Tab-separated table of C-alpha atoms in Angstrom:
chain	number	residue	atom	x	y	z
D	787	MET	CA	-17.598	40.676	-4.041
D	788	ALA	CA	-16.274	38.476	-2.288
D	789	ALA	CA	-13.069	36.062	-3.415
D	790	PRO	CA	-13.740	32.719	-4.800
D	791	THR	CA	-13.356	29.888	-2.170
D	792	TRP	CA	-11.060	26.823	-3.184
D	793	THR	CA	-12.430	23.559	-2.275
D	794	PRO	CA	-10.707	20.551	-2.634
D	795	TRP	CA	-13.489	19.117	-4.418
D	796	SER	CA	-13.567	21.958	-7.257
D	797	ALA	CA	-9.854	21.456	-7.549
D	798	SER	CA	-10.076	17.594	-7.516
D	799	SER	CA	-12.720	17.869	-10.230
D	800	ALA	CA	-10.738	20.389	-12.306
D	801	THR	CA	-7.680	17.971	-11.961
D	802	ARG	CA	-9.329	14.940	-12.718
D	803	ALA	CA	-11.354	16.794	-16.234
D	804	GLY	CA	-7.620	17.767	-17.305
D	805	ARG	CA	-6.068	14.221	-16.682
D	806	ALA	CA	-8.924	12.554	-18.622
D	807	GLY	CA	-8.208	14.930	-21.095
D	808	GLY	CA	-4.788	14.131	-21.460
D	809	ALA	CA	-3.369	17.593	-19.942
D	810	THR	CA	-0.143	17.768	-17.880
D	811	VAL	CA	-1.493	18.528	-14.326
D	812	VAL	CA	0.187	21.427	-12.602
D	813	LEU	CA	-0.643	22.398	-9.311
D	814	THR	CA	1.435	25.421	-7.086
D	815	PRO	CA	-0.212	24.979	-3.485
D	816	SER	CA	-0.759	28.075	-2.249
D	817	PRO	CA	-2.628	29.295	0.305
D	818	VAL	CA	-0.454	25.788	1.376
D	819	GLN	CA	-2.977	23.224	3.262
D	820	ALA	CA	-3.365	19.982	3.806
D	821	PHE	CA	-4.563	18.891	0.276
D	822	PRO	CA	-6.396	15.412	0.164
D	823	GLN	CA	-3.854	12.536	-1.099
D	824	SER	CA	-6.599	11.635	-3.838
D	825	LEU	CA	-5.559	15.427	-5.201
D	826	LEU	CA	-1.981	14.822	-5.212
D	827	ASP	CA	-2.096	11.499	-6.601
D	828	LEU	CA	-3.295	13.543	-9.601
D	829	VAL	CA	-0.681	15.544	-9.937
D	830	ASP	CA	1.876	15.724	-12.387
D	831	VAL	CA	4.322	18.811	-11.498
D	832	LEU	CA	3.824	19.976	-8.198
D	833	VAL	CA	5.633	23.587	-7.996
D	834	PRO	CA	5.801	24.677	-4.305
D	835	ASN	CA	8.052	27.541	-2.679
D	836	GLU	CA	10.455	27.009	-0.056
D	837	HIS	CA	8.058	27.446	2.559
D	838	GLU	CA	5.345	25.566	1.312
D	839	ALA	CA	7.392	22.452	0.561
D	840	VAL	CA	8.289	22.294	4.018
D	841	GLN	CA	4.938	22.959	5.852
D	842	LEU	CA	3.319	20.112	3.240
D	843	ALA	CA	6.222	17.771	3.833
D	844	GLY	CA	6.622	18.202	7.684
D	845	THR	CA	10.498	19.415	7.212
D	846	SER	CA	12.403	22.002	7.842
D	847	ASP	CA	14.421	21.224	4.760
D	848	PRO	CA	13.191	22.471	1.645
D	849	LEU	CA	14.993	19.771	-0.624
D	850	GLU	CA	14.279	17.458	1.589
D	851	ALA	CA	10.884	18.202	1.782
D	852	ALA	CA	11.077	18.226	-2.564
D	853	ARG	CA	12.624	14.901	-2.116
D	854	PHE	CA	9.700	13.563	0.049
D	855	LEU	CA	6.804	15.141	-2.087
D	856	SER	CA	8.145	13.382	-5.380
D	857	THR	CA	7.158	10.152	-6.455
D	858	ALA	CA	7.601	8.189	-9.575
D	859	SER	CA	4.791	10.154	-11.161
D	860	ARG	CA	4.812	13.568	-9.573
D	861	THR	CA	7.671	15.920	-10.240
D	862	VAL	CA	8.199	18.713	-7.717
D	863	VAL	CA	9.786	21.949	-8.529
D	864	VAL	CA	10.495	24.132	-5.988
D	865	THR	CA	11.364	27.441	-5.866
D	866	LEU	CA	13.943	28.684	-3.654
D	867	GLY	CA	13.950	32.623	-4.188
D	868	ALA	CA	17.094	34.059	-4.971
D	869	SER	CA	18.999	30.478	-4.814
D	870	GLY	CA	16.892	29.296	-7.902
D	871	SER	CA	14.897	26.059	-8.129
D	872	ALA	CA	15.286	22.319	-7.607
D	873	ILE	CA	13.511	19.714	-9.457
D	874	ALA	CA	12.635	16.375	-7.780
D	875	ARG	CA	11.782	12.938	-9.354
D	876	ALA	CA	10.929	9.708	-7.451
D	877	GLY	CA	12.322	10.825	-4.265
D	878	ALA	CA	15.896	12.225	-5.791
D	879	ILE	CA	16.970	15.735	-6.234
D	880	VAL	CA	17.435	15.379	-10.202
D	881	SER	CA	18.566	18.995	-11.262
D	882	ARG	CA	19.337	22.468	-9.832
D	883	ILE	CA	18.140	25.771	-11.650
D	884	ALA	CA	20.335	28.460	-10.979
D	885	ALA	CA	18.292	31.924	-10.186
D	886	ILE	CA	19.146	34.764	-12.855
D	887	PRO	CA	20.511	37.574	-10.450
D	888	THR	CA	18.617	41.026	-10.520
D	889	ARG	CA	17.767	43.840	-8.771
D	890	PRO	CA	14.505	43.366	-6.894
D	891	VAL	CA	12.168	46.098	-7.146
D	892	ASP	CA	9.027	44.221	-6.044
D	893	THR	CA	8.871	40.305	-5.595
D	894	THR	CA	4.690	40.217	-5.822
D	895	GLY	CA	3.756	37.854	-8.461
D	896	ALA	CA	6.922	36.167	-8.764
D	897	GLY	CA	5.838	32.816	-7.937
D	898	ASP	CA	3.049	33.377	-10.285
D	899	THR	CA	5.091	34.493	-12.823
D	900	PHE	CA	7.424	31.327	-12.458
D	901	VAL	CA	4.073	28.922	-12.210
D	902	GLY	CA	2.659	30.659	-15.572
D	903	ALA	CA	6.093	30.209	-17.659
D	904	LEU	CA	6.421	26.543	-16.200
D	905	GLY	CA	2.976	25.625	-17.327
D	906	ALA	CA	3.148	27.427	-20.598
D	907	MET	CA	6.405	25.839	-21.819
D	908	LEU	CA	5.230	22.310	-20.719
D	909	ALA	CA	2.045	23.007	-22.745
D	910	ARG	CA	4.358	23.691	-25.565
D	911	GLY	CA	6.284	20.240	-24.764
D	912	ALA	CA	9.568	21.267	-23.018
D	913	SER	CA	11.113	18.928	-20.835
D	914	VAL	CA	10.648	20.125	-17.004
D	915	GLU	CA	13.935	21.528	-16.828
D	916	HIS	CA	13.709	23.731	-19.720
D	917	ALA	CA	10.874	24.754	-18.558
D	918	ALA	CA	12.047	25.611	-15.146
D	919	GLU	CA	15.067	27.523	-16.684
D	920	THR	CA	12.372	29.690	-18.704
D	921	ALA	CA	10.709	30.055	-15.885
D	922	SER	CA	13.280	31.219	-13.741
D	923	ALA	CA	13.887	33.923	-16.230
D	924	ALA	CA	10.472	35.104	-16.476
D	925	ALA	CA	10.529	35.232	-12.608
D	926	ALA	CA	13.737	37.306	-12.740
D	927	LEU	CA	12.377	39.794	-15.329
D	928	SER	CA	9.010	40.024	-13.126
D	929	VAL	CA	10.646	40.878	-9.962
D	930	SER	CA	12.816	43.834	-11.881
D	931	ARG	CA	9.607	45.859	-12.338
D	932	ALA	CA	6.692	46.880	-9.820
D	933	GLY	CA	3.435	45.304	-10.103
D	934	ALA	CA	1.979	41.960	-9.994
D	935	SER	CA	0.425	41.422	-13.550
D	936	ALA	CA	1.591	44.199	-14.791
D	937	SER	CA	5.269	43.193	-14.493
D	938	MET	CA	4.681	39.724	-15.829
D	939	PRO	CA	7.022	39.658	-19.217
D	940	HIS	CA	6.101	38.359	-22.649
D	941	LEU	CA	7.862	35.279	-24.086
D	942	ASP	CA	10.015	37.251	-26.320
D	943	GLU	CA	11.437	39.225	-23.483
D	944	VAL	CA	12.201	36.235	-21.730
D	945	THR	CA	14.005	34.564	-24.942
D	946	ALA	CA	16.115	37.193	-25.376
D	947	LEU	CA	17.392	37.225	-21.633
D	948	LEU	CA	17.800	33.471	-22.223
D	949	ALA	CA	19.595	34.538	-25.431
D	950	ALA	CA	22.143	36.865	-23.809
D	951	ARG	CA	22.966	34.745	-21.231
D	952	GLN	CA	24.347	32.299	-23.154
D	953	LEU	CA	26.463	34.652	-25.033
């Protein structure tokens, strides 16, 4: 069975439907490609990794790319691997989230874990900053295990890691 093909029309339709229903629209631009501006205009939170960000923005600096891609209505959370993540709004970096040091076993699925945790926390009403901190902890746990979906932690594990870091 062939993998489903992404099309800008299907993504735009889903994005418009989510927006119409009052959802916060989160988009991770993977695989990176030219996205129609009409789609990007509907996105509340864009979550590229550093490589995707520079390609989308046409620059070599992921922080500059995050600033460029952010607008008054679109927040950008750019993931920076072991350097954590950065949050940009309205053309400015407004927050940096430190990565949680870990011994990586397998980085497969780390980005998916980050975006999934970020979206889940946003759906619970968390601020983007709190959601990104939680996502960072989830990704740290994920890379400490083998596999993609099998390495994704449960919320109680993420909560325990964050609590231990507060001590």
